[in-house]
Amino acid sequence: VIRVPVPLADRSYDVLVGHEILEMLPGLLPEAASRVAVITQAALHGIALDTGRAEHRVLIGEGEAEKSLATVERVCRTMVSAGFTRRDVVIGLGGGLVTDVAGFVAAVYHRGIPVVHVPTTLLAMVDAAIGGKTGVNLPEGKNLVGAYWQPSAVLCDTALLDTLPARERASGNGEMAKYHFLTGEDLLALPLDERIARCVAIKAEVVASDEREGGRRALLNYGHTLGHALEIAGRFDLRHGEAVAIGLVYAAEVAHQMERIDAGRVQEHRDVVRAYGLPVDLPPGVDHGELLALMARDKKAIDGITFVLDGPDGVQLVTGVERRVLEGALARMEATRMGT
Ligand SMILES: NC(=O)c1ccc[n+]([C@@H]2O[C@H](COP(=O)([O-])OP(=O)(O)OC[C@H]3O[C@@H](n4cnc5c(N)ncnc54)[C@H](O)[C@@H]3O)[C@@H](O)[C@H]2O)c1
Ligand SMILES: [Zn+2]
């Protein structure tokens, strides 16, 4: 078992990564807790947890529409009926959708009770379950309501990934490719458990330095500005990590337009993204004007278009990136896809 600490003063916790390690769960739960609310989905109901406590399963549905305040209310009311108090504990057993809801429920139930995450997707193991951002969607947009609420432990059992569909794995790979560029390490050289643990450690280090995203935590959005725009534009049938993968290549093209990196480093982005089994090209038929408008609207845009860009000193947050540069990089992407 690999133990990765997330150092956050009195909110510090460990992320455990290993194969078939679910039996470690009882030791991660607060001693005083006599009940556990396992928030999960029907598809994952077969995963047995031995918590050593009275266990109540609360099922939530599939898809982003279920990540809602209505779901949070329903889960909290179920917990009241079952007699949950502030001494009890929530377990989020599922992908990022489940851990976001479970974390938010834990943050607001009786003004806050402990939560332990057991992520079951690659994306949740390396990203969503770590770092304490929790929340739900509104009809007006994703993740608009939420709270920072750190888990008291995270248990990543990589045996759970055996059943994960290929598209969902691709989604986690997109975040892994992102970490690859944040530190410049060859993560693909590591066996899976170590690679996941290394991604967790990279995220933990960034979160520990900037828990509430005053600045540096925004680096975790590398590849996400175009990625989000492609997802919102919708029609392209891309999983989050696939959109991020294309976004990483695009961010490299933007950095190249600004002469922050050379053509060889752009090519390296393409090679690494491909090595993770992910797409590097814009989907055919994208409307550049629409993507530019969506990027300008991205919630990370504080001061002109803000972009996370590679450069001589590594990946940094760059403000006021000009539209001309963004257009030029889209044109480069188009030309490369056409092989010219
Ligand atoms: N809080 C954060 O920091 C953070 C970071 C990144 C993403 N997120 C959120 O995470 C969510 C996406 O998470 P996701 O990509 O894990 O998707 P998801 O949670 O929707 O899971 C994808 C699908 O895989 C299924 N599944 C989960 N585990 C499985 C397994 N072991 N075997 C077979 N099927 C399995 C789920 O039932 C679901 O149908 C989004 O809502 C996003 O906003 C949050
Ligand atoms: Zn992401």
Short mmCIF file of N, CA and C in Angstrom, two decimals, residues 87-256:
data_model
loop_
_atom_site.label_atom_id
_atom_site.label_comp_id
_atom_site.label_asym_id
_atom_site.label_seq_id
_atom_site.Cartn_x
_atom_site.Cartn_y
_atom_site.Cartn_z
N ARG A 87 -21.78 12.65 14.99
CA ARG A 87 -20.68 11.72 15.31
C ARG A 87 -20.51 10.66 14.22
N ASP A 88 -21.48 10.55 13.31
CA ASP A 88 -21.44 9.49 12.30
C ASP A 88 -20.61 9.93 11.09
N VAL A 89 -20.58 9.06 10.08
CA VAL A 89 -19.67 9.33 8.96
C VAL A 89 -20.33 8.99 7.63
N VAL A 90 -19.94 9.73 6.61
CA VAL A 90 -20.39 9.48 5.23
C VAL A 90 -19.24 8.80 4.48
N ILE A 91 -19.59 7.83 3.62
CA ILE A 91 -18.61 7.28 2.68
C ILE A 91 -19.12 7.56 1.27
N GLY A 92 -18.27 8.15 0.45
CA GLY A 92 -18.59 8.34 -0.97
C GLY A 92 -17.98 7.19 -1.75
N LEU A 93 -18.80 6.29 -2.26
CA LEU A 93 -18.32 5.11 -3.00
C LEU A 93 -18.75 5.26 -4.46
N GLY A 94 -17.84 5.73 -5.32
CA GLY A 94 -18.21 5.91 -6.71
C GLY A 94 -17.23 6.80 -7.45
N GLY A 95 -17.66 7.26 -8.60
CA GLY A 95 -16.85 8.18 -9.40
C GLY A 95 -16.95 9.59 -8.84
N GLY A 96 -16.46 10.55 -9.62
CA GLY A 96 -16.44 11.93 -9.16
C GLY A 96 -17.82 12.50 -8.89
N LEU A 97 -18.81 12.00 -9.61
CA LEU A 97 -20.16 12.49 -9.39
C LEU A 97 -20.60 12.15 -7.96
N VAL A 98 -20.34 10.91 -7.56
CA VAL A 98 -20.72 10.46 -6.21
C VAL A 98 -19.87 11.17 -5.15
N THR A 99 -18.56 11.26 -5.36
CA THR A 99 -17.73 11.87 -4.31
C THR A 99 -18.02 13.37 -4.17
N ASP A 100 -18.39 14.04 -5.27
CA ASP A 100 -18.78 15.46 -5.17
C ASP A 100 -20.06 15.61 -4.33
N VAL A 101 -21.04 14.75 -4.58
CA VAL A 101 -22.31 14.82 -3.82
C VAL A 101 -22.07 14.41 -2.37
N ALA A 102 -21.36 13.29 -2.16
CA ALA A 102 -21.14 12.79 -0.80
C ALA A 102 -20.35 13.81 0.02
N GLY A 103 -19.35 14.43 -0.60
CA GLY A 103 -18.55 15.43 0.10
C GLY A 103 -19.40 16.63 0.49
N PHE A 104 -20.28 17.04 -0.41
CA PHE A 104 -21.13 18.21 -0.12
C PHE A 104 -22.16 17.87 0.96
N VAL A 105 -22.74 16.67 0.88
CA VAL A 105 -23.68 16.24 1.93
C VAL A 105 -22.95 16.27 3.28
N ALA A 106 -21.74 15.73 3.33
CA ALA A 106 -20.99 15.71 4.59
C ALA A 106 -20.69 17.13 5.07
N ALA A 107 -20.45 18.04 4.13
CA ALA A 107 -20.14 19.43 4.50
C ALA A 107 -21.33 20.13 5.14
N VAL A 108 -22.54 19.78 4.71
CA VAL A 108 -23.71 20.54 5.18
C VAL A 108 -24.58 19.78 6.18
N TYR A 109 -24.47 18.45 6.25
CA TYR A 109 -25.33 17.70 7.17
C TYR A 109 -24.94 18.05 8.61
N HIS A 110 -25.88 18.55 9.39
CA HIS A 110 -25.59 19.00 10.77
C HIS A 110 -24.37 19.94 10.80
N ARG A 111 -24.25 20.76 9.77
CA ARG A 111 -23.15 21.73 9.60
C ARG A 111 -21.78 21.07 9.47
N GLY A 112 -21.78 19.79 9.12
CA GLY A 112 -20.50 19.17 8.81
C GLY A 112 -20.20 17.91 9.61
N ILE A 113 -20.09 16.78 8.90
CA ILE A 113 -19.69 15.52 9.54
C ILE A 113 -18.55 14.93 8.69
N PRO A 114 -17.80 13.98 9.25
CA PRO A 114 -16.65 13.44 8.50
C PRO A 114 -17.09 12.66 7.26
N VAL A 115 -16.21 12.66 6.26
CA VAL A 115 -16.45 11.87 5.04
C VAL A 115 -15.16 11.15 4.66
N VAL A 116 -15.31 9.90 4.23
CA VAL A 116 -14.20 9.12 3.68
C VAL A 116 -14.59 8.75 2.26
N HIS A 117 -13.68 9.00 1.31
CA HIS A 117 -13.99 8.65 -0.07
C HIS A 117 -13.36 7.32 -0.48
N VAL A 118 -14.16 6.53 -1.19
CA VAL A 118 -13.66 5.31 -1.83
C VAL A 118 -13.95 5.47 -3.33
N PRO A 119 -13.04 6.16 -4.04
CA PRO A 119 -13.28 6.43 -5.47
C PRO A 119 -13.21 5.14 -6.29
N THR A 120 -14.08 5.04 -7.29
CA THR A 120 -14.13 3.82 -8.12
C THR A 120 -13.80 4.08 -9.58
N THR A 121 -13.60 5.35 -9.97
CA THR A 121 -13.12 5.64 -11.33
C THR A 121 -11.69 6.16 -11.23
N LEU A 122 -10.97 6.03 -12.34
CA LEU A 122 -9.60 6.55 -12.37
C LEU A 122 -9.61 8.06 -12.15
N LEU A 123 -10.60 8.74 -12.76
CA LEU A 123 -10.68 10.20 -12.62
C LEU A 123 -10.89 10.60 -11.16
N ALA A 124 -11.73 9.87 -10.45
CA ALA A 124 -11.98 10.21 -9.05
C ALA A 124 -10.76 9.90 -8.18
N MET A 125 -10.02 8.82 -8.52
CA MET A 125 -8.84 8.48 -7.73
C MET A 125 -7.75 9.54 -7.85
N VAL A 126 -7.52 10.02 -9.08
CA VAL A 126 -6.40 10.95 -9.27
C VAL A 126 -6.82 12.41 -9.13
N ASP A 127 -8.13 12.65 -9.07
CA ASP A 127 -8.55 14.06 -9.10
C ASP A 127 -9.72 14.35 -8.16
N ALA A 128 -10.93 13.89 -8.52
CA ALA A 128 -12.14 14.40 -7.86
C ALA A 128 -12.20 14.12 -6.35
N ALA A 129 -11.70 12.97 -5.91
CA ALA A 129 -11.85 12.62 -4.49
C ALA A 129 -10.80 13.29 -3.61
N ILE A 130 -9.83 13.95 -4.25
CA ILE A 130 -8.71 14.55 -3.52
C ILE A 130 -8.85 16.06 -3.50
N GLY A 131 -8.63 16.68 -2.38
CA GLY A 131 -8.46 18.14 -2.39
C GLY A 131 -9.60 18.95 -1.84
N GLY A 132 -10.76 18.30 -1.57
CA GLY A 132 -11.80 18.97 -0.79
C GLY A 132 -12.77 19.86 -1.53
N LYS A 133 -12.70 19.92 -2.86
CA LYS A 133 -13.76 20.66 -3.56
C LYS A 133 -14.96 19.74 -3.67
N THR A 134 -16.10 20.21 -3.16
CA THR A 134 -17.32 19.41 -3.24
C THR A 134 -18.41 20.30 -3.82
N GLY A 135 -19.48 19.70 -4.32
CA GLY A 135 -20.56 20.56 -4.79
C GLY A 135 -21.45 19.89 -5.79
N VAL A 136 -22.43 20.67 -6.21
CA VAL A 136 -23.44 20.17 -7.16
C VAL A 136 -23.68 21.21 -8.25
N ASN A 137 -24.42 20.80 -9.27
CA ASN A 137 -24.74 21.67 -10.40
C ASN A 137 -26.04 22.44 -10.16
N LEU A 138 -26.22 23.53 -10.86
CA LEU A 138 -27.51 24.20 -10.98
C LEU A 138 -27.91 24.07 -12.45
N PRO A 139 -29.20 24.29 -12.75
CA PRO A 139 -29.57 24.27 -14.17
C PRO A 139 -28.74 25.29 -14.97
N GLU A 140 -28.26 26.35 -14.31
CA GLU A 140 -27.49 27.40 -14.98
C GLU A 140 -26.04 27.00 -15.26
N GLY A 141 -25.54 25.95 -14.62
CA GLY A 141 -24.16 25.58 -14.90
C GLY A 141 -23.60 24.57 -13.91
N LYS A 142 -22.42 24.04 -14.26
CA LYS A 142 -21.80 22.98 -13.46
C LYS A 142 -21.11 23.55 -12.21
N ASN A 143 -21.20 22.80 -11.13
CA ASN A 143 -20.44 23.07 -9.90
C ASN A 143 -20.63 24.49 -9.37
N LEU A 144 -21.84 25.04 -9.50
CA LEU A 144 -22.05 26.43 -9.09
C LEU A 144 -22.34 26.56 -7.60
N VAL A 145 -22.67 25.45 -6.92
CA VAL A 145 -22.94 25.48 -5.49
C VAL A 145 -22.04 24.44 -4.84
N GLY A 146 -21.31 24.84 -3.80
CA GLY A 146 -20.44 23.84 -3.19
C GLY A 146 -19.74 24.35 -1.96
N ALA A 147 -18.82 23.56 -1.47
CA ALA A 147 -18.07 23.92 -0.27
C ALA A 147 -16.71 23.24 -0.34
N TYR A 148 -15.74 23.83 0.34
CA TYR A 148 -14.49 23.13 0.55
C TYR A 148 -14.68 22.26 1.78
N TRP A 149 -14.55 20.97 1.62
CA TRP A 149 -14.74 20.06 2.76
C TRP A 149 -13.80 18.87 2.55
N GLN A 150 -12.73 18.86 3.32
CA GLN A 150 -11.74 17.80 3.11
C GLN A 150 -12.23 16.48 3.69
N PRO A 151 -11.95 15.38 3.00
CA PRO A 151 -12.26 14.06 3.56
C PRO A 151 -11.31 13.77 4.73
N SER A 152 -11.66 12.78 5.57
CA SER A 152 -10.72 12.41 6.63
C SER A 152 -9.80 11.28 6.17
N ALA A 153 -10.10 10.68 5.02
CA ALA A 153 -9.20 9.71 4.39
C ALA A 153 -9.75 9.40 3.00
N VAL A 154 -8.88 8.90 2.11
CA VAL A 154 -9.31 8.45 0.78
C VAL A 154 -8.65 7.10 0.54
N LEU A 155 -9.48 6.13 0.12
CA LEU A 155 -8.98 4.77 -0.11
C LEU A 155 -9.14 4.44 -1.59
N CYS A 156 -8.01 4.34 -2.30
CA CYS A 156 -8.04 4.03 -3.74
C CYS A 156 -7.67 2.57 -3.93
N ASP A 157 -8.67 1.73 -4.11
CA ASP A 157 -8.42 0.30 -4.36
C ASP A 157 -8.44 0.08 -5.86
N THR A 158 -7.27 -0.13 -6.44
CA THR A 158 -7.18 -0.18 -7.91
C THR A 158 -7.84 -1.44 -8.49
N ALA A 159 -8.16 -2.42 -7.64
CA ALA A 159 -8.90 -3.59 -8.15
C ALA A 159 -10.29 -3.16 -8.62
N LEU A 160 -10.82 -2.06 -8.07
CA LEU A 160 -12.15 -1.58 -8.47
C LEU A 160 -12.15 -1.10 -9.93
N LEU A 161 -10.99 -0.80 -10.47
CA LEU A 161 -10.92 -0.27 -11.84
C LEU A 161 -11.11 -1.36 -12.90
N ASP A 162 -11.08 -2.64 -12.48
CA ASP A 162 -11.19 -3.73 -13.46
C ASP A 162 -12.47 -3.66 -14.28
N THR A 163 -13.54 -3.15 -13.68
CA THR A 163 -14.83 -3.13 -14.38
C THR A 163 -15.08 -1.81 -15.10
N LEU A 164 -14.14 -0.89 -15.01
CA LEU A 164 -14.37 0.44 -15.56
C LEU A 164 -14.36 0.41 -17.10
N PRO A 165 -15.42 0.94 -17.74
CA PRO A 165 -15.44 0.96 -19.22
C PRO A 165 -14.27 1.79 -19.79
N ALA A 166 -13.87 1.45 -21.00
CA ALA A 166 -12.69 2.08 -21.63
C ALA A 166 -12.82 3.60 -21.72
N ARG A 167 -14.02 4.09 -22.05
CA ARG A 167 -14.17 5.55 -22.16
C ARG A 167 -13.94 6.23 -20.82
N GLU A 168 -14.38 5.58 -19.73
CA GLU A 168 -14.19 6.17 -18.40
C GLU A 168 -12.70 6.15 -18.03
N ARG A 169 -12.01 5.10 -18.44
CA ARG A 169 -10.57 5.06 -18.18
C ARG A 169 -9.86 6.17 -18.95
N ALA A 170 -10.29 6.38 -20.19
CA ALA A 170 -9.71 7.45 -21.01
C ALA A 170 -9.87 8.80 -20.30
N SER A 171 -11.01 8.95 -19.63
CA SER A 171 -11.28 10.21 -18.95
C SER A 171 -10.23 10.44 -17.84
N GLY A 172 -9.91 9.40 -17.09
CA GLY A 172 -8.87 9.52 -16.06
C GLY A 172 -7.49 9.74 -16.66
N ASN A 173 -7.26 9.11 -17.81
CA ASN A 173 -5.96 9.28 -18.48
C ASN A 173 -5.69 10.73 -18.86
N GLY A 174 -6.75 11.46 -19.21
CA GLY A 174 -6.59 12.88 -19.57
C GLY A 174 -6.00 13.67 -18.41
N GLU A 175 -6.50 13.39 -17.19
CA GLU A 175 -5.96 14.09 -16.02
C GLU A 175 -4.52 13.63 -15.77
N MET A 176 -4.23 12.35 -16.00
CA MET A 176 -2.87 11.86 -15.81
C MET A 176 -1.90 12.56 -16.75
N ALA A 177 -2.32 12.72 -18.02
CA ALA A 177 -1.46 13.42 -18.99
C ALA A 177 -1.20 14.85 -18.51
N LYS A 178 -2.22 15.45 -17.90
CA LYS A 178 -2.06 16.81 -17.34
C LYS A 178 -0.97 16.82 -16.27
N TYR A 179 -1.02 15.88 -15.33
CA TYR A 179 -0.01 15.83 -14.26
C TYR A 179 1.39 15.62 -14.85
N HIS A 180 1.44 14.82 -15.91
CA HIS A 180 2.69 14.55 -16.62
C HIS A 180 3.38 15.88 -16.97
N PHE A 181 2.60 16.84 -17.49
CA PHE A 181 3.18 18.11 -17.90
C PHE A 181 3.42 19.06 -16.73
N LEU A 182 2.62 18.93 -15.67
CA LEU A 182 2.80 19.85 -14.54
C LEU A 182 4.17 19.68 -13.91
N THR A 183 4.68 18.44 -13.89
CA THR A 183 5.99 18.23 -13.24
C THR A 183 7.06 17.78 -14.22
N GLY A 184 6.65 17.41 -15.45
CA GLY A 184 7.63 16.96 -16.43
C GLY A 184 8.15 15.55 -16.20
N GLU A 185 7.47 14.78 -15.33
CA GLU A 185 7.93 13.41 -15.10
C GLU A 185 7.30 12.46 -16.10
N ASP A 186 7.99 11.36 -16.38
CA ASP A 186 7.41 10.35 -17.25
C ASP A 186 6.58 9.38 -16.42
N LEU A 187 5.32 9.75 -16.19
CA LEU A 187 4.46 8.93 -15.33
C LEU A 187 4.16 7.58 -15.97
N LEU A 188 4.20 7.52 -17.32
CA LEU A 188 3.88 6.26 -18.00
C LEU A 188 4.91 5.18 -17.69
N ALA A 189 6.08 5.59 -17.21
CA ALA A 189 7.11 4.61 -16.88
C ALA A 189 6.77 3.86 -15.59
N LEU A 190 5.79 4.36 -14.83
CA LEU A 190 5.46 3.75 -13.55
C LEU A 190 4.34 2.71 -13.70
N PRO A 191 4.36 1.65 -12.85
CA PRO A 191 3.22 0.74 -12.81
C PRO A 191 1.97 1.50 -12.33
N LEU A 192 0.77 0.98 -12.65
CA LEU A 192 -0.47 1.74 -12.43
C LEU A 192 -0.64 2.27 -11.00
N ASP A 193 -0.44 1.41 -10.00
CA ASP A 193 -0.66 1.88 -8.62
C ASP A 193 0.26 3.05 -8.28
N GLU A 194 1.52 2.92 -8.68
CA GLU A 194 2.49 3.99 -8.39
C GLU A 194 2.17 5.25 -9.19
N ARG A 195 1.66 5.04 -10.41
CA ARG A 195 1.32 6.20 -11.25
C ARG A 195 0.16 6.97 -10.61
N ILE A 196 -0.85 6.23 -10.14
CA ILE A 196 -1.98 6.87 -9.47
C ILE A 196 -1.49 7.60 -8.22
N ALA A 197 -0.65 6.94 -7.44
CA ALA A 197 -0.15 7.55 -6.21
C ALA A 197 0.65 8.81 -6.51
N ARG A 198 1.41 8.79 -7.60
CA ARG A 198 2.21 9.96 -7.97
C ARG A 198 1.30 11.12 -8.39
N CYS A 199 0.22 10.81 -9.13
CA CYS A 199 -0.74 11.86 -9.50
C CYS A 199 -1.37 12.47 -8.25
N VAL A 200 -1.73 11.60 -7.31
CA VAL A 200 -2.32 12.07 -6.05
C VAL A 200 -1.33 12.99 -5.33
N ALA A 201 -0.06 12.59 -5.32
CA ALA A 201 0.96 13.39 -4.62
C ALA A 201 1.13 14.76 -5.29
N ILE A 202 1.07 14.78 -6.62
CA ILE A 202 1.20 16.06 -7.34
C ILE A 202 0.02 16.96 -6.99
N LYS A 203 -1.20 16.38 -7.02
CA LYS A 203 -2.36 17.20 -6.68
C LYS A 203 -2.29 17.65 -5.23
N ALA A 204 -1.89 16.73 -4.34
CA ALA A 204 -1.82 17.05 -2.91
C ALA A 204 -0.87 18.22 -2.66
N GLU A 205 0.24 18.22 -3.37
CA GLU A 205 1.23 19.29 -3.17
C GLU A 205 0.65 20.64 -3.59
N VAL A 206 -0.04 20.65 -4.73
CA VAL A 206 -0.63 21.91 -5.21
C VAL A 206 -1.74 22.38 -4.27
N VAL A 207 -2.60 21.45 -3.85
CA VAL A 207 -3.71 21.80 -2.96
C VAL A 207 -3.17 22.31 -1.62
N ALA A 208 -2.13 21.64 -1.11
CA ALA A 208 -1.57 22.04 0.19
C ALA A 208 -1.02 23.46 0.13
N SER A 209 -0.55 23.88 -1.07
CA SER A 209 0.03 25.21 -1.18
C SER A 209 -1.04 26.28 -1.43
N ASP A 210 -2.26 25.87 -1.76
CA ASP A 210 -3.30 26.85 -2.13
C ASP A 210 -4.66 26.18 -2.05
N GLU A 211 -5.11 25.88 -0.83
CA GLU A 211 -6.31 25.06 -0.66
C GLU A 211 -7.53 25.67 -1.34
N ARG A 212 -7.70 27.01 -1.25
CA ARG A 212 -8.92 27.63 -1.75
C ARG A 212 -8.75 28.39 -3.06
N GLU A 213 -7.79 27.95 -3.86
CA GLU A 213 -7.58 28.51 -5.19
C GLU A 213 -7.45 30.02 -5.21
N GLY A 214 -6.48 30.53 -4.43
CA GLY A 214 -6.13 31.94 -4.55
C GLY A 214 -5.23 32.15 -5.75
N GLY A 215 -4.58 31.11 -6.22
CA GLY A 215 -3.66 31.25 -7.35
C GLY A 215 -3.20 29.92 -7.88
N ARG A 216 -2.23 29.31 -7.17
CA ARG A 216 -1.51 28.18 -7.74
C ARG A 216 -2.40 26.98 -8.06
N ARG A 217 -3.48 26.78 -7.27
CA ARG A 217 -4.34 25.64 -7.52
C ARG A 217 -4.92 25.67 -8.94
N ALA A 218 -5.01 26.88 -9.51
CA ALA A 218 -5.53 27.01 -10.89
C ALA A 218 -4.65 26.26 -11.90
N LEU A 219 -3.41 25.94 -11.53
CA LEU A 219 -2.55 25.16 -12.45
C LEU A 219 -3.17 23.80 -12.78
N LEU A 220 -4.02 23.32 -11.86
CA LEU A 220 -4.67 22.03 -12.08
C LEU A 220 -5.66 22.10 -13.24
N ASN A 221 -5.90 23.32 -13.74
CA ASN A 221 -6.78 23.48 -14.90
C ASN A 221 -6.01 23.45 -16.21
N TYR A 222 -4.75 23.02 -16.18
CA TYR A 222 -3.98 22.92 -17.43
C TYR A 222 -4.76 22.05 -18.42
N GLY A 223 -4.94 22.57 -19.63
CA GLY A 223 -5.67 21.84 -20.67
C GLY A 223 -7.18 21.99 -20.58
N HIS A 224 -7.67 22.64 -19.51
CA HIS A 224 -9.11 22.65 -19.28
C HIS A 224 -9.85 23.81 -19.95
N THR A 225 -9.14 24.87 -20.37
CA THR A 225 -9.86 26.03 -20.92
C THR A 225 -10.52 25.64 -22.25
N LEU A 226 -9.73 25.10 -23.18
CA LEU A 226 -10.35 24.60 -24.41
C LEU A 226 -11.17 23.34 -24.10
N GLY A 227 -10.67 22.51 -23.18
CA GLY A 227 -11.39 21.28 -22.82
C GLY A 227 -12.83 21.57 -22.41
N HIS A 228 -13.02 22.53 -21.49
CA HIS A 228 -14.38 22.89 -21.07
C HIS A 228 -15.20 23.41 -22.25
N ALA A 229 -14.56 24.24 -23.09
CA ALA A 229 -15.29 24.80 -24.24
C ALA A 229 -15.78 23.68 -25.16
N LEU A 230 -14.94 22.68 -25.38
CA LEU A 230 -15.34 21.55 -26.24
C LEU A 230 -16.49 20.77 -25.59
N GLU A 231 -16.42 20.63 -24.26
CA GLU A 231 -17.49 19.91 -23.56
C GLU A 231 -18.80 20.68 -23.62
N ILE A 232 -18.72 22.00 -23.42
CA ILE A 232 -19.96 22.80 -23.41
C ILE A 232 -20.54 22.86 -24.81
N ALA A 233 -19.66 23.03 -25.80
CA ALA A 233 -20.14 23.08 -27.19
C ALA A 233 -20.92 21.80 -27.49
N GLY A 234 -20.50 20.71 -26.78
CA GLY A 234 -21.41 19.57 -26.70
C GLY A 234 -21.32 18.55 -27.79
N ARG A 235 -21.64 18.88 -28.95
CA ARG A 235 -21.90 17.95 -30.04
C ARG A 235 -20.79 16.94 -30.35
N PHE A 236 -19.69 16.95 -29.62
CA PHE A 236 -18.55 16.16 -30.07
C PHE A 236 -18.39 14.82 -29.37
N ASP A 237 -19.30 14.49 -28.44
CA ASP A 237 -19.24 13.19 -27.78
C ASP A 237 -17.87 12.90 -27.18
N LEU A 238 -17.38 13.86 -26.41
CA LEU A 238 -16.08 13.67 -25.77
C LEU A 238 -16.27 13.47 -24.27
N ARG A 239 -15.57 12.50 -23.68
CA ARG A 239 -15.50 12.41 -22.22
C ARG A 239 -14.57 13.53 -21.74
N HIS A 240 -14.73 13.90 -20.46
CA HIS A 240 -13.97 15.02 -19.92
C HIS A 240 -12.46 14.91 -20.22
N GLY A 241 -11.89 13.74 -19.96
CA GLY A 241 -10.44 13.58 -20.14
C GLY A 241 -10.01 13.66 -21.60
N GLU A 242 -10.91 13.26 -22.49
CA GLU A 242 -10.60 13.37 -23.92
C GLU A 242 -10.58 14.85 -24.33
N ALA A 243 -11.54 15.62 -23.81
CA ALA A 243 -11.57 17.06 -24.09
C ALA A 243 -10.33 17.74 -23.50
N VAL A 244 -9.94 17.32 -22.29
CA VAL A 244 -8.74 17.88 -21.66
C VAL A 244 -7.50 17.55 -22.50
N ALA A 245 -7.46 16.33 -23.04
CA ALA A 245 -6.31 15.90 -23.84
C ALA A 245 -6.11 16.83 -25.04
N ILE A 246 -7.20 17.11 -25.75
CA ILE A 246 -7.12 18.03 -26.89
C ILE A 246 -6.74 19.43 -26.37
N GLY A 247 -7.28 19.77 -25.20
CA GLY A 247 -6.97 21.06 -24.59
C GLY A 247 -5.50 21.21 -24.21
N LEU A 248 -4.86 20.10 -23.85
CA LEU A 248 -3.42 20.16 -23.52
C LEU A 248 -2.60 20.49 -24.76
N VAL A 249 -2.95 19.84 -25.87
CA VAL A 249 -2.23 20.12 -27.12
C VAL A 249 -2.48 21.57 -27.54
N TYR A 250 -3.73 22.02 -27.38
CA TYR A 250 -4.06 23.40 -27.73
C TYR A 250 -3.29 24.39 -26.86
N ALA A 251 -3.22 24.13 -25.57
CA ALA A 251 -2.47 25.03 -24.68
C ALA A 251 -1.01 25.11 -25.12
N ALA A 252 -0.48 23.98 -25.59
CA ALA A 252 0.91 23.99 -26.08
C ALA A 252 1.01 24.87 -27.33
N GLU A 253 0.02 24.77 -28.23
CA GLU A 253 0.03 25.62 -29.44
C GLU A 253 -0.07 27.11 -29.05
N VAL A 254 -0.88 27.41 -28.04
CA VAL A 254 -1.00 28.81 -27.58
C VAL A 254 0.35 29.28 -27.04
N ALA A 255 0.99 28.45 -26.22
CA ALA A 255 2.29 28.82 -25.64
C ALA A 255 3.33 29.02 -26.75
N HIS A 256 3.22 28.20 -27.80
CA HIS A 256 4.15 28.32 -28.92
C HIS A 256 3.91 29.64 -29.68
#
